[in-house]
Short mmCIF file of C-alpha atoms in Angstrom, two decimals:
data_model
loop_
_atom_site.label_atom_id
_atom_site.label_comp_id
_atom_site.label_asym_id
_atom_site.label_seq_id
_atom_site.Cartn_x
_atom_site.Cartn_y
_atom_site.Cartn_z
CA UNK A 1360 -0.18 0.03 -0.01
CA UNK A 1361 1.02 3.49 -1.12
CA UNK A 1362 -0.26 4.43 3.82
CA UNK A 1363 -2.08 3.07 5.57
CA UNK A 1364 -4.13 5.60 8.12
CA UNK A 1365 -3.99 3.43 11.19
CA UNK A 1366 -6.10 3.20 13.97
CA UNK A 1367 -9.32 5.97 12.29
CA UNK A 1368 -12.74 7.24 13.92
CA UNK A 1369 -13.97 5.63 9.83
CA UNK A 1370 -17.41 8.22 9.68
CA UNK A 1371 -18.27 7.00 6.35
CA UNK A 1372 -20.62 9.89 4.71
CA UNK A 1373 -23.50 7.15 4.55
CA UNK A 1374 -24.48 9.03 6.69
CA UNK A 1375 -24.30 5.13 9.14
CA UNK A 1376 -22.39 5.11 12.65
CA UNK A 1377 -19.25 5.85 12.87
CA UNK A 1378 -16.15 2.80 13.64
CA UNK A 1379 -12.91 2.69 13.96
CA UNK A 1380 -10.61 1.21 11.90
CA UNK A 1381 -7.60 1.11 9.71
CA UNK A 1382 -8.11 2.62 5.70
CA UNK A 1383 -5.21 1.83 3.09
CA UNK A 1384 -4.90 3.48 -0.23
CA UNK A 1385 -2.47 2.76 -2.93
CA UNK A 1386 -2.73 4.54 -6.47
CA UNK A 1387 -4.94 7.00 -5.69
CA UNK A 1388 -8.17 5.77 -4.34
CA UNK A 1389 -8.95 2.88 -0.56
CA UNK A 1390 -7.87 0.04 -1.34
CA UNK A 1391 -9.08 -1.88 1.67
CA UNK A 1392 -10.74 -1.34 5.44
CA UNK A 1393 -9.38 -3.26 8.28
CA UNK A 1394 -11.49 -3.61 11.53
CA UNK A 1395 -10.89 -4.98 14.30
CA UNK A 1396 -11.30 -8.54 14.48
CA UNK A 1397 -10.21 -8.72 10.35
CA UNK A 1398 -6.22 -10.36 10.61
CA UNK A 1399 -3.74 -8.72 9.71
CA UNK A 1400 -3.09 -5.47 9.60
CA UNK A 1401 -2.11 -4.00 6.36
CA UNK A 1402 0.76 -2.70 6.17
CA UNK A 1403 2.39 0.66 3.37
CA UNK A 1404 5.27 2.46 2.56
CA UNK A 1405 3.97 5.48 4.92
CA UNK A 1406 1.91 4.61 8.04
CA UNK A 1407 0.04 7.64 9.77
CA UNK A 1408 -1.24 7.41 13.44
CA UNK A 1409 -5.09 8.83 13.37
CA UNK A 1410 -5.42 8.23 16.26
CA UNK A 1411 -7.43 11.43 17.41
CA UNK A 1412 -9.01 11.75 14.33
CA UNK A 1413 -11.69 10.79 11.74
CA UNK A 1414 -11.56 10.06 8.38
CA UNK A 1415 -14.22 11.56 6.12
CA UNK A 1416 -14.24 11.43 2.42
CA UNK A 1417 -13.37 15.00 1.02
CA UNK A 1418 -16.07 17.44 1.56
CA UNK A 1419 -17.60 19.32 -2.00
CA UNK A 1420 -18.73 22.19 -1.51
CA UNK A 1421 -21.75 22.11 -4.21
CA UNK A 1422 -21.18 25.96 -4.47
CA UNK A 1423 -18.52 28.05 -5.32
CA UNK A 1424 -17.15 30.89 -7.10
CA UNK A 1425 -13.29 30.29 -7.53
CA UNK A 1426 -13.70 30.28 -11.25
CA UNK A 1427 -10.60 32.46 -11.50
CA UNK A 1428 -9.38 32.01 -8.38
CA UNK A 1429 -8.51 28.75 -9.22
CA UNK A 1430 -6.45 29.73 -12.10
CA UNK A 1431 -4.89 32.75 -9.70
CA UNK A 1432 -4.09 30.94 -6.38
CA UNK A 1433 -2.20 27.73 -6.94
CA UNK A 1434 -2.14 26.89 -3.12
CA UNK A 1435 -5.31 27.79 -2.52
CA UNK A 1436 -5.99 27.31 0.82
CA UNK A 1437 -9.12 28.91 1.73
CA UNK A 1438 -11.04 25.48 0.67
CA UNK A 1439 -7.92 23.07 0.59
CA UNK A 1440 -7.95 24.14 4.64
CA UNK A 1441 -11.80 23.48 5.45
CA UNK A 1442 -11.44 19.68 2.93
CA UNK A 1443 -12.75 21.18 0.19
CA UNK A 1444 -11.50 18.39 -3.03
CA UNK A 1445 -13.98 19.23 -4.73
CA UNK A 1446 -15.92 23.13 -5.54
CA UNK A 1447 -18.71 23.60 -8.63
CA UNK A 1448 -18.86 26.71 -10.50
CA UNK A 1449 -20.18 28.37 -12.81
CA UNK A 1450 -22.68 29.71 -10.53
CA UNK A 1451 -25.62 31.71 -10.47
CA UNK A 1452 -25.72 31.73 -14.16
CA UNK A 1453 -22.31 34.04 -14.77
CA UNK A 1454 -19.20 32.29 -15.62
CA UNK A 1455 -17.15 32.92 -18.16
CA UNK A 1456 -17.15 29.83 -20.35
CA UNK A 1457 -18.82 29.84 -23.38
CA UNK A 1458 -17.62 33.88 -24.59
CA UNK A 1459 -17.23 35.32 -26.97
CA UNK A 1460 -14.53 38.22 -27.22
CA UNK A 1461 -17.78 41.02 -26.30
CA UNK A 1462 -19.80 38.58 -23.64
CA UNK A 1463 -16.23 37.92 -21.41
CA UNK A 1464 -15.27 41.68 -21.87
CA UNK A 1465 -19.34 42.01 -20.58
CA UNK A 1466 -18.82 39.53 -17.66
CA UNK A 1467 -15.92 40.20 -16.73
CA UNK A 1468 -16.80 43.47 -15.85
CA UNK A 1469 -20.46 42.62 -14.64
CA UNK A 1470 -19.11 39.94 -11.93
CA UNK A 1471 -15.36 41.86 -10.57
CA UNK A 1472 -16.87 41.31 -7.32
CA UNK A 1473 -17.49 37.87 -7.72
CA UNK A 1474 -13.41 37.68 -8.83
CA UNK A 1475 -11.48 41.06 -9.51
CA UNK A 1476 -11.50 41.95 -13.37
CA UNK A 1477 -9.24 39.10 -14.20
CA UNK A 1478 -6.09 41.08 -15.36
CA UNK A 1479 -4.42 38.49 -14.48
CA UNK A 1480 -5.46 35.88 -16.35
CA UNK A 1481 -4.49 34.57 -19.18
CA UNK A 1482 -8.80 34.03 -20.92
CA UNK A 1483 -7.39 31.11 -23.45
CA UNK A 1484 -10.68 30.07 -23.69
CA UNK A 1485 -13.57 30.08 -24.67
CA UNK A 1486 -15.49 27.93 -24.76
CA UNK A 1487 -17.33 24.84 -21.78
CA UNK A 1488 -14.70 22.40 -22.75
CA UNK A 1489 -10.99 25.20 -22.96
CA UNK A 1490 -11.95 26.25 -20.23
CA UNK A 1491 -12.40 22.54 -18.58
CA UNK A 1492 -9.41 21.34 -20.76
CA UNK A 1493 -7.55 24.67 -18.93
CA UNK A 1494 -7.98 23.69 -14.90
CA UNK A 1495 -7.00 20.04 -15.72
CA UNK A 1496 -3.62 22.21 -17.48
CA UNK A 1497 -3.30 24.69 -15.35
CA UNK A 1498 -0.07 26.43 -12.72
CA UNK A 1499 2.71 24.66 -16.56
CA UNK A 1500 0.72 21.64 -16.50
CA UNK A 1501 0.37 20.40 -12.97
CA UNK A 1502 -3.51 21.02 -11.71
CA UNK A 1503 -5.27 22.91 -9.86
CA UNK A 1504 -5.06 22.91 -5.86
CA UNK A 1505 -8.64 20.76 -5.63
CA UNK A 1506 -11.05 19.36 -8.03
CA UNK A 1507 -13.49 21.47 -10.00
CA UNK A 1508 -16.85 20.21 -12.03
CA UNK A 1509 -18.00 22.96 -13.78
CA UNK A 1510 -22.68 24.64 -14.83
CA UNK A 1511 -23.38 25.96 -17.90
CA UNK A 1512 -24.31 30.11 -16.25
CA UNK A 1513 -27.86 30.58 -18.12
CA UNK A 1514 -26.93 34.53 -17.91
CA UNK A 1515 -23.86 34.13 -19.88
CA UNK A 1516 -25.89 31.78 -22.56
CA UNK A 1517 -28.77 34.65 -23.07
CA UNK A 1518 -25.78 37.35 -23.43
CA UNK A 1519 -24.73 35.35 -26.08
CA UNK A 1520 -28.05 34.43 -28.47
CA UNK A 1521 -30.28 37.32 -26.99
CA UNK A 1522 -28.04 40.13 -25.47
CA UNK A 1523 -28.87 42.48 -22.82
CA UNK A 1524 -32.12 43.39 -23.44
CA UNK A 1525 -35.13 43.45 -21.31
CA UNK A 1526 -38.06 40.99 -23.26
CA UNK A 1527 -38.45 36.82 -24.31
CA UNK A 1528 -36.25 35.35 -26.87
CA UNK A 1529 -37.60 34.42 -30.49
CA UNK A 1530 -38.20 31.02 -31.45
CA UNK A 1531 -34.70 30.63 -33.60
CA UNK A 1532 -32.58 32.89 -30.53
CA UNK A 1533 -34.13 30.05 -27.95
CA UNK A 1534 -32.65 27.98 -30.52
CA UNK A 1535 -29.01 29.27 -29.95
CA UNK A 1536 -29.41 29.16 -26.49
CA UNK A 1537 -29.89 25.20 -26.46
CA UNK A 1538 -27.13 24.75 -28.62
CA UNK A 1539 -25.28 26.35 -26.55
CA UNK A 1540 -26.10 24.24 -23.13
CA UNK A 1541 -25.71 21.09 -25.04
CA UNK A 1542 -22.73 21.76 -25.91
CA UNK A 1543 -21.42 22.61 -22.27
CA UNK A 1544 -23.20 19.83 -21.36
CA UNK A 1545 -21.36 17.54 -24.13
CA UNK A 1546 -17.74 19.33 -23.20
CA UNK A 1547 -18.67 17.79 -19.57
CA UNK A 1548 -20.57 20.45 -17.57
CA UNK A 1549 -23.08 19.00 -14.79
CA UNK A 1550 -25.67 21.27 -15.01
CA UNK A 1551 -27.06 24.68 -15.46
CA UNK A 1552 -27.58 27.85 -13.43
CA UNK A 1553 -28.82 31.02 -13.49
CA UNK A 1554 -29.33 33.89 -11.47
CA UNK A 1555 -31.93 35.06 -11.69
CA UNK A 1556 -32.06 39.05 -9.50
CA UNK A 1557 -28.89 39.23 -12.30
CA UNK A 1558 -29.31 40.70 -15.81
CA UNK A 1559 -29.02 39.49 -18.34
CA UNK A 1560 -29.94 35.83 -16.89
CA UNK A 1561 -33.00 36.83 -14.96
CA UNK A 1562 -34.67 38.11 -18.51
CA UNK A 1563 -35.13 34.97 -19.16
CA UNK A 1564 -39.18 33.82 -18.68
CA UNK A 1565 -40.01 30.61 -17.25
CA UNK A 1566 -40.82 29.44 -20.63
CA UNK A 1567 -37.61 29.36 -22.12
CA UNK A 1568 -36.00 28.05 -18.86
CA UNK A 1569 -37.62 25.04 -19.26
CA UNK A 1570 -36.61 23.99 -22.29
CA UNK A 1571 -33.28 25.06 -21.46
CA UNK A 1572 -34.26 22.56 -19.10
CA UNK A 1573 -35.21 20.28 -21.58
CA UNK A 1574 -32.15 19.73 -22.95
CA UNK A 1575 -29.86 18.91 -19.27
CA UNK A 1576 -32.81 16.58 -17.79
CA UNK A 1577 -31.92 15.01 -21.95
CA UNK A 1578 -27.84 14.62 -20.91
CA UNK A 1579 -28.86 13.58 -16.97
CA UNK A 1580 -27.68 16.98 -15.58
CA UNK A 1581 -28.96 19.04 -12.82
CA UNK A 1582 -30.72 22.70 -12.59
CA UNK A 1583 -28.90 24.90 -10.19
CA UNK A 1584 -31.05 28.62 -10.07
CA UNK A 1585 -30.95 31.33 -7.89
CA UNK A 1586 -34.29 32.07 -8.00
CA UNK A 1587 -36.09 35.03 -8.71
CA UNK A 1588 -36.59 35.94 -4.94
CA UNK A 1589 -34.95 35.15 -1.72
CA UNK A 1590 -37.64 37.56 0.00
CA UNK A 1591 -40.97 39.02 -0.47
CA UNK A 1592 -41.88 36.86 -2.78
CA UNK A 1593 -39.63 33.92 -1.85
CA UNK A 1594 -42.25 31.07 -1.41
CA UNK A 1595 -43.37 31.72 -4.78
CA UNK A 1596 -39.84 32.01 -6.36
CA UNK A 1597 -39.12 28.49 -4.70
CA UNK A 1598 -43.09 27.24 -5.94
CA UNK A 1599 -42.47 28.15 -9.70
CA UNK A 1600 -38.58 26.23 -10.25
CA UNK A 1601 -40.98 23.19 -9.46
CA UNK A 1602 -43.14 23.96 -11.34
CA UNK A 1603 -41.03 24.47 -14.46
CA UNK A 1604 -38.06 21.77 -13.56
CA UNK A 1605 -41.40 19.46 -13.59
CA UNK A 1606 -42.67 19.60 -16.27
CA UNK A 1607 -39.03 19.60 -17.89
CA UNK A 1608 -37.89 16.24 -16.56
CA UNK A 1609 -34.69 17.53 -15.36
CA UNK A 1610 -33.10 16.68 -11.53
CA UNK A 1611 -33.21 20.74 -9.16
CA UNK A 1612 -31.17 22.24 -6.89
CA UNK A 1613 -31.75 24.77 -5.04
CA UNK A 1614 -29.28 27.20 -4.58
CA UNK A 1615 -28.37 28.76 -1.19
CA UNK A 1616 -31.33 28.07 -0.34
CA UNK A 1617 -32.34 30.06 2.61
CA UNK A 1618 -35.74 32.87 3.57
CA UNK A 1619 -34.50 36.29 4.27
CA UNK A 1620 -34.80 39.40 5.00
CA UNK A 1621 -37.94 39.95 7.81
CA UNK A 1622 -40.60 39.30 5.96
CA UNK A 1623 -39.78 35.42 5.81
CA UNK A 1624 -38.49 35.34 9.47
CA UNK A 1625 -39.55 32.20 11.05
CA UNK A 1626 -40.79 30.68 7.53
CA UNK A 1627 -38.29 28.16 7.15
CA UNK A 1628 -40.49 25.20 7.17
CA UNK A 1629 -43.22 27.04 4.82
CA UNK A 1630 -40.11 26.29 2.42
CA UNK A 1631 -39.93 22.26 3.37
CA UNK A 1632 -43.07 21.10 3.38
CA UNK A 1633 -43.66 22.72 -0.26
CA UNK A 1634 -39.98 20.31 -1.05
CA UNK A 1635 -41.60 17.80 0.57
CA UNK A 1636 -44.44 17.22 -1.07
CA UNK A 1637 -42.52 17.61 -4.53
CA UNK A 1638 -40.80 15.09 -3.37
CA UNK A 1639 -43.66 13.14 -1.72
CA UNK A 1640 -44.73 13.39 -5.78
CA UNK A 1641 -41.84 11.92 -7.55
CA UNK A 1642 -39.53 15.46 -8.09
CA UNK A 1643 -35.93 14.66 -7.11
CA UNK A 1644 -35.12 18.20 -5.73
CA UNK A 1645 -32.14 18.31 -3.13
CA UNK A 1646 -30.89 21.98 -2.23
CA UNK A 1647 -27.46 23.67 -0.56
CA UNK A 1648 -26.54 26.33 1.81
CA UNK A 1649 -24.07 28.58 4.11
CA UNK A 1650 -24.07 27.67 7.61
CA UNK A 1651 -23.89 31.82 8.24
CA UNK A 1652 -27.06 34.49 8.07
CA UNK A 1653 -26.11 37.32 6.26
CA UNK A 1654 -25.99 36.25 2.36
CA UNK A 1655 -23.17 38.26 -0.44
CA UNK A 1656 -23.65 40.22 -3.49
CA UNK A 1657 -22.24 42.76 -5.67
CA UNK A 1658 -24.26 46.39 -5.03
CA UNK A 1659 -25.31 47.07 -8.34
CA UNK A 1660 -27.42 43.43 -8.38
CA UNK A 1661 -29.06 45.20 -5.80
CA UNK A 1662 -30.51 47.47 -8.76
CA UNK A 1663 -34.04 47.47 -9.71
CA UNK A 1664 -33.26 44.45 -13.86
CA UNK A 1665 -34.49 47.29 -16.05
CA UNK A 1666 -31.18 49.49 -15.00
CA UNK A 1667 -29.70 46.51 -15.96
CA UNK A 1668 -30.75 46.41 -19.69
CA UNK A 1669 -27.70 47.31 -21.93
CA UNK A 1670 -25.01 45.86 -19.88
CA UNK A 1671 -22.04 47.26 -17.27
CA UNK A 1672 -21.98 50.51 -19.09
CA UNK A 1673 -25.56 51.42 -19.98
CA UNK A 1674 -26.02 51.19 -15.82
CA UNK A 1675 -23.09 53.99 -15.45
CA UNK A 1676 -25.21 55.66 -17.67
CA UNK A 1677 -28.30 55.38 -16.01
CA UNK A 1678 -26.46 56.22 -12.59
CA UNK A 1679 -25.00 59.04 -13.37
CA UNK A 1680 -27.74 60.70 -15.53
CA UNK A 1681 -29.73 62.66 -12.23
CA UNK A 1682 -33.39 62.11 -13.73
CA UNK A 1683 -32.75 57.61 -14.29
CA UNK A 1684 -30.74 58.08 -10.68
CA UNK A 1685 -33.69 59.23 -8.90
CA UNK A 1686 -36.27 56.76 -10.42
CA UNK A 1687 -33.46 53.68 -9.18
CA UNK A 1688 -33.60 55.59 -5.86
CA UNK A 1689 -37.34 55.81 -5.62
CA UNK A 1690 -37.22 51.58 -6.80
CA UNK A 1691 -34.64 50.68 -4.05
CA UNK A 1692 -34.96 52.12 -1.19
CA UNK A 1693 -39.28 53.24 -1.40
CA UNK A 1694 -40.72 49.85 -3.90
CA UNK A 1695 -38.63 47.42 -2.98
CA UNK A 1696 -36.63 46.38 -6.14
CA UNK A 1697 -36.64 43.60 -8.27
CA UNK A 1698 -32.75 43.36 -7.54
CA UNK A 1699 -33.53 43.43 -3.68
CA UNK A 1700 -36.27 40.85 -4.39
CA UNK A 1701 -38.94 43.26 -3.43
CA UNK A 1702 -38.08 44.21 0.23
CA UNK A 1703 -37.63 47.75 0.19
CA UNK A 1704 -33.57 48.20 1.01
CA UNK A 1705 -32.70 48.89 5.29
CA UNK A 1706 -28.35 50.19 3.73
CA UNK A 1707 -27.90 50.13 7.48
CA UNK A 1708 -27.50 45.89 6.53
CA UNK A 1709 -25.61 46.36 3.78
CA UNK A 1710 -22.11 46.31 4.46
CA UNK A 1711 -19.18 46.65 2.16
CA UNK A 1712 -16.88 43.73 1.85
CA UNK A 1713 -14.57 45.21 -0.82
CA UNK A 1714 -14.24 47.20 -3.97
CA UNK A 1715 -12.32 47.33 -7.05
CA UNK A 1716 -10.53 50.90 -6.55
CA UNK A 1717 -8.02 50.48 -3.80
CA UNK A 1718 -8.49 54.72 -3.61
CA UNK A 1719 -12.53 53.28 -2.57
CA UNK A 1720 -10.89 51.19 0.46
CA UNK A 1721 -11.90 53.21 3.23
CA UNK A 1722 -15.61 52.00 2.29
CA UNK A 1723 -15.09 48.66 3.20
CA UNK A 1724 -16.81 47.09 6.61
CA UNK A 1725 -18.79 49.94 7.43
CA UNK A 1726 -22.01 49.92 6.01
CA UNK A 1727 -23.63 52.11 3.67
CA UNK A 1728 -26.05 54.29 6.10
CA UNK A 1729 -22.64 54.24 8.25
CA UNK A 1730 -20.92 56.10 4.97
CA UNK A 1731 -24.06 58.07 4.29
CA UNK A 1732 -23.42 59.49 8.38
CA UNK A 1733 -19.28 59.80 8.25
CA UNK A 1734 -20.11 61.55 4.65
CA UNK A 1735 -23.57 64.52 6.03
CA UNK A 1736 -25.37 62.28 2.85
CA UNK A 1737 -27.96 60.21 1.81
CA UNK A 1738 -26.95 56.40 1.64
CA UNK A 1739 -28.37 56.25 -1.85
CA UNK A 1740 -25.44 59.59 -2.83
CA UNK A 1741 -23.23 57.41 -1.23
CA UNK A 1742 -23.61 53.99 -3.11
CA UNK A 1743 -24.59 56.14 -5.83
CA UNK A 1744 -20.96 57.05 -6.12
CA UNK A 1745 -19.90 54.74 -5.02
CA UNK A 1746 -21.62 52.19 -8.19
CA UNK A 1747 -19.92 54.96 -10.31
CA UNK A 1748 -16.26 55.84 -9.14
CA UNK A 1749 -16.03 51.35 -8.45
CA UNK A 1750 -17.27 50.91 -11.84
CA UNK A 1751 -20.41 48.42 -10.27
CA UNK A 1752 -16.95 46.63 -8.70
CA UNK A 1753 -18.54 46.82 -4.52
CA UNK A 1754 -18.73 43.90 -3.46
CA UNK A 1755 -21.18 43.66 -0.15
CA UNK A 1756 -22.09 41.58 2.61
CA UNK A 1757 -26.33 42.20 3.38
CA UNK A 1758 -27.61 41.46 7.11
CA UNK A 1759 -30.44 39.78 6.26
CA UNK A 1760 -30.60 35.92 7.33
CA UNK A 1761 -32.17 34.74 10.65
CA UNK A 1762 -30.76 31.92 12.42
CA UNK A 1763 -33.62 30.17 13.66
CA UNK A 1764 -34.20 29.50 9.09
CA UNK A 1765 -30.70 28.52 8.34
CA UNK A 1766 -30.59 25.59 11.04
CA UNK A 1767 -33.92 24.14 10.79
CA UNK A 1768 -33.38 24.40 5.97
CA UNK A 1769 -29.77 22.46 7.08
CA UNK A 1770 -31.65 20.07 8.41
CA UNK A 1771 -33.26 18.58 6.04
CA UNK A 1772 -32.98 15.24 4.25
CA UNK A 1773 -31.93 16.57 0.76
CA UNK A 1774 -29.86 19.11 2.19
CA UNK A 1775 -25.65 20.22 1.67
CA UNK A 1776 -22.72 22.26 1.80
CA UNK A 1777 -22.16 25.05 -0.13
CA UNK A 1778 -19.91 27.63 0.55
CA UNK A 1779 -21.47 30.91 -1.97
CA UNK A 1780 -18.13 31.59 -1.31
CA UNK A 1781 -16.21 35.02 -2.91
CA UNK A 1782 -12.58 34.80 -2.30
CA UNK A 1783 -11.99 39.00 -3.53
CA UNK A 1784 -12.28 41.84 -1.57
CA UNK A 1785 -11.04 43.47 1.48
CA UNK A 1786 -13.02 41.44 4.12
CA UNK A 1787 -15.12 38.98 2.52
CA UNK A 1788 -17.84 36.68 3.72
CA UNK A 1789 -16.47 34.15 6.34
CA UNK A 1790 -18.19 31.16 5.15
CA UNK A 1791 -15.20 31.61 2.03
CA UNK A 1792 -13.10 29.73 4.78
CA UNK A 1793 -14.72 28.96 6.84
CA UNK A 1794 -18.45 26.97 5.53
CA UNK A 1795 -17.52 23.20 6.83
CA UNK A 1796 -14.89 23.92 9.70
CA UNK A 1797 -18.62 25.52 10.72
CA UNK A 1798 -21.23 23.07 10.10
CA UNK A 1799 -18.90 20.09 12.01
CA UNK A 1800 -17.94 22.35 14.84
CA UNK A 1801 -19.99 24.73 15.94
CA UNK A 1802 -23.43 23.66 14.69
CA UNK A 1803 -22.68 19.18 15.04
CA UNK A 1804 -20.68 19.44 18.13
CA UNK A 1805 -21.83 23.05 19.66
CA UNK A 1806 -24.74 22.95 19.20
CA UNK A 1807 -25.82 19.35 17.72
CA UNK A 1808 -28.25 20.76 15.09
CA UNK A 1809 -26.62 17.53 12.97
CA UNK A 1810 -25.08 14.21 14.09
CA UNK A 1811 -21.65 14.69 13.26
CA UNK A 1812 -22.75 11.75 11.16
CA UNK A 1813 -25.58 12.36 9.43
CA UNK A 1814 -23.41 16.36 9.00
CA UNK A 1815 -20.50 14.41 7.04
CA UNK A 1816 -23.24 13.04 4.80
CA UNK A 1817 -24.61 15.84 3.15
CA UNK A 1818 -20.80 17.44 2.83
CA UNK A 1819 -19.79 13.99 0.68
CA UNK A 1820 -22.09 11.79 0.11
CA UNK A 1821 -25.29 13.83 -1.02
CA UNK A 1822 -23.35 16.02 -2.92
CA UNK A 1823 -22.38 12.97 -4.43
CA UNK A 1824 -25.50 11.50 -5.44
CA UNK A 1825 -26.23 14.92 -7.42
CA UNK A 1826 -22.71 15.39 -8.96
CA UNK A 1827 -23.84 11.67 -10.07
CA UNK A 1828 -19.66 10.76 -9.00
CA UNK A 1829 -19.68 7.04 -8.76
CA UNK A 1830 -16.46 6.71 -7.16
CA UNK A 1831 -16.59 9.51 -4.58
CA UNK A 1832 -17.83 10.66 -1.93
CA UNK A 1833 -17.98 7.38 0.35
CA UNK A 1834 -15.03 5.62 1.98
CA UNK A 1835 -15.33 2.51 0.13
CA UNK A 1836 -12.68 0.39 -2.10
CA UNK A 1837 -12.57 0.92 -4.97
CA UNK A 1838 -13.69 5.23 -4.55
CA UNK A 1839 -10.93 8.42 -4.81
CA UNK A 1840 -8.89 8.66 -1.83
CA UNK A 1841 -10.57 12.10 -1.72
CA UNK A 1842 -10.26 12.22 2.35
CA UNK A 1843 -9.90 14.46 4.74
CA UNK A 1844 -8.82 13.91 8.80
CA UNK A 1845 -9.64 16.71 11.48
CA UNK A 1846 -10.11 16.22 15.42
CA UNK A 1847 -13.90 16.05 16.08
CA UNK A 1848 -13.31 17.85 19.48
CA UNK A 1849 -10.76 21.19 17.64
CA UNK A 1850 -11.86 21.44 14.66
CA UNK A 1851 -13.57 24.82 14.31
CA UNK A 1852 -13.90 27.65 11.76
CA UNK A 1853 -10.85 30.13 11.76
CA UNK A 1854 -12.60 33.13 9.33
CA UNK A 1855 -15.13 35.74 11.34
CA UNK A 1856 -16.77 38.42 10.04
CA UNK A 1857 -13.47 40.63 11.17
CA UNK A 1858 -11.02 39.00 10.29
CA UNK A 1859 -13.02 36.82 7.49
CA UNK A 1860 -9.02 35.12 5.41
CA UNK A 1861 -8.12 32.52 9.13
CA UNK A 1862 -7.81 29.10 8.19
CA UNK A 1863 -9.72 26.76 10.78
CA UNK A 1864 -7.65 24.61 13.37
CA UNK A 1865 -8.34 21.03 13.20
CA UNK A 1866 -7.99 20.18 10.51
CA UNK A 1867 -4.50 18.41 10.21
CA UNK A 1868 -5.02 16.06 6.89
CA UNK A 1869 -6.24 16.67 3.38
CA UNK A 1870 -5.98 14.06 0.39
CA UNK A 1871 -7.13 14.02 -3.21
CA UNK A 1872 -5.78 10.42 -5.25
CA UNK A 1873 -4.65 9.24 -2.00
CA UNK A 1874 -2.23 13.29 -2.78
CA UNK A 1875 -1.29 15.06 0.63
CA UNK A 1876 -3.25 17.88 0.02
CA UNK A 1877 -2.57 19.57 3.77
CA UNK A 1878 -0.34 18.00 5.78
CA UNK A 1879 0.12 18.48 10.03
CA UNK A 1880 -1.71 21.37 8.47
CA UNK A 1881 0.11 23.10 6.37
CA UNK A 1882 -0.15 23.35 2.27
CA UNK A 1883 2.07 20.86 0.63
CA UNK A 1884 2.61 22.07 -3.28
CA UNK A 1885 1.42 19.51 -4.30
CA UNK A 1886 -1.79 20.57 -6.58
CA UNK A 1887 -4.25 17.69 -7.50
CA UNK A 1888 -6.90 19.33 -8.61
CA UNK A 1889 -8.64 18.18 -12.40
CA UNK A 1890 -12.15 19.30 -13.92
CA UNK A 1891 -14.41 16.95 -13.26
CA UNK A 1892 -17.01 15.83 -16.07
CA UNK A 1893 -20.70 14.93 -16.58
CA UNK A 1894 -20.62 11.33 -16.14
CA UNK A 1895 -22.33 9.84 -19.49
CA UNK A 1896 -25.73 9.41 -18.92
CA UNK A 1897 -26.38 5.08 -19.78
#
């Protein structure tokens, strides 16, 4: 054997009771599991005494925004140190493939707040397959820090086929979008994502989305929507996604399935009741959440959908025009813009977490309301000026969540873990560095919201099943040796809102394909990650 992990508590990812065993690894896969009484214990080139540590399958981050970080940072400790061995990127309907020269420039501007403007990235790809190949051959052909799967982003597809017009797609445009989605799936994408509070994806009708989901279903993928509201119309928005995917015969995975804003306090059971009814009727549904109450997005996302028509430069032109900017202000502050989930914005809840222009760094860590008070001006004036001067590149935390909703949803049997981690910005959300140890330490050990074995299943086998990965997510002979060793008594998220880039504690070893990417709590130079492509139907 290449490696024997001796005397460890195996939490195998199934949700069943943990047990003590030796686990042997050879050729990048789990070769044997030796329990007490099984006979002669296996030997290996290396034996790691893991007494006091739990061994779990590698954690799968079902909602990640590492699309460029994987090509920018070979260490990628934000995820490797958490025990994440696979991330799903291409989220919220906006990413960098498929694109052409025009739409690449547009999407780079639109999601600067998520990933930076990409000036340090050589965008040699245009198709989904070319992006996945680039991941495989990152950093001089060595690979990337962790594995990555990709969702075809519906907003980026709509940019290519329709542009930034706020209207229904024509039959010809819908046909082109269907072909682009099919090509992405054929090239290895695992499904389709949408950002239905982000332009231009939010301009899509349900009929258009249903047609795209029919394509996804044909390839055995899944639809992952950031749906039309997490606020005033949240339940109706969830029901909309359930209905259209049932009609399309497509699996549904609800992205960051939260119930936010005051209108939804204590209403998580209503969401779960809706899902249980659909599941009982035969729907294929799963969801992910992060174990925190604030959300994170871009400041420009708060604007009404009509303000985004025409693309980023058109947005900036509208903000510079006093009369149009006043219309935007009224939509955001009085009416409740669709970009802010139909709820009038409370600027005290909107904290600036990152800016593209270093000259605006004094805003970071403060709410828009506080920045406005310090300048003796109204909050909209501050927000408008920041949007213009930062060219839409500002990122925010939005403090609108409810702890009881977070706990209730994470208990559901179809729940999985997703960080929704934006790594860019001076003060990112701590979920980017802390989601998985936060589940294990705070919610499993300290609060007892989930038993440890069940918590690990939510982070491993359940997402692997959604991704249709036949040899990941469970500790079993023949499965890939993507493994995490952690101390159940001490594992904890180090990241806080004050120090969001602090690494976790209690996760000393992480392996991908049997190679140590974390050893003795430190990142090695191993680049064992690769693109994980869709498993073909049949």
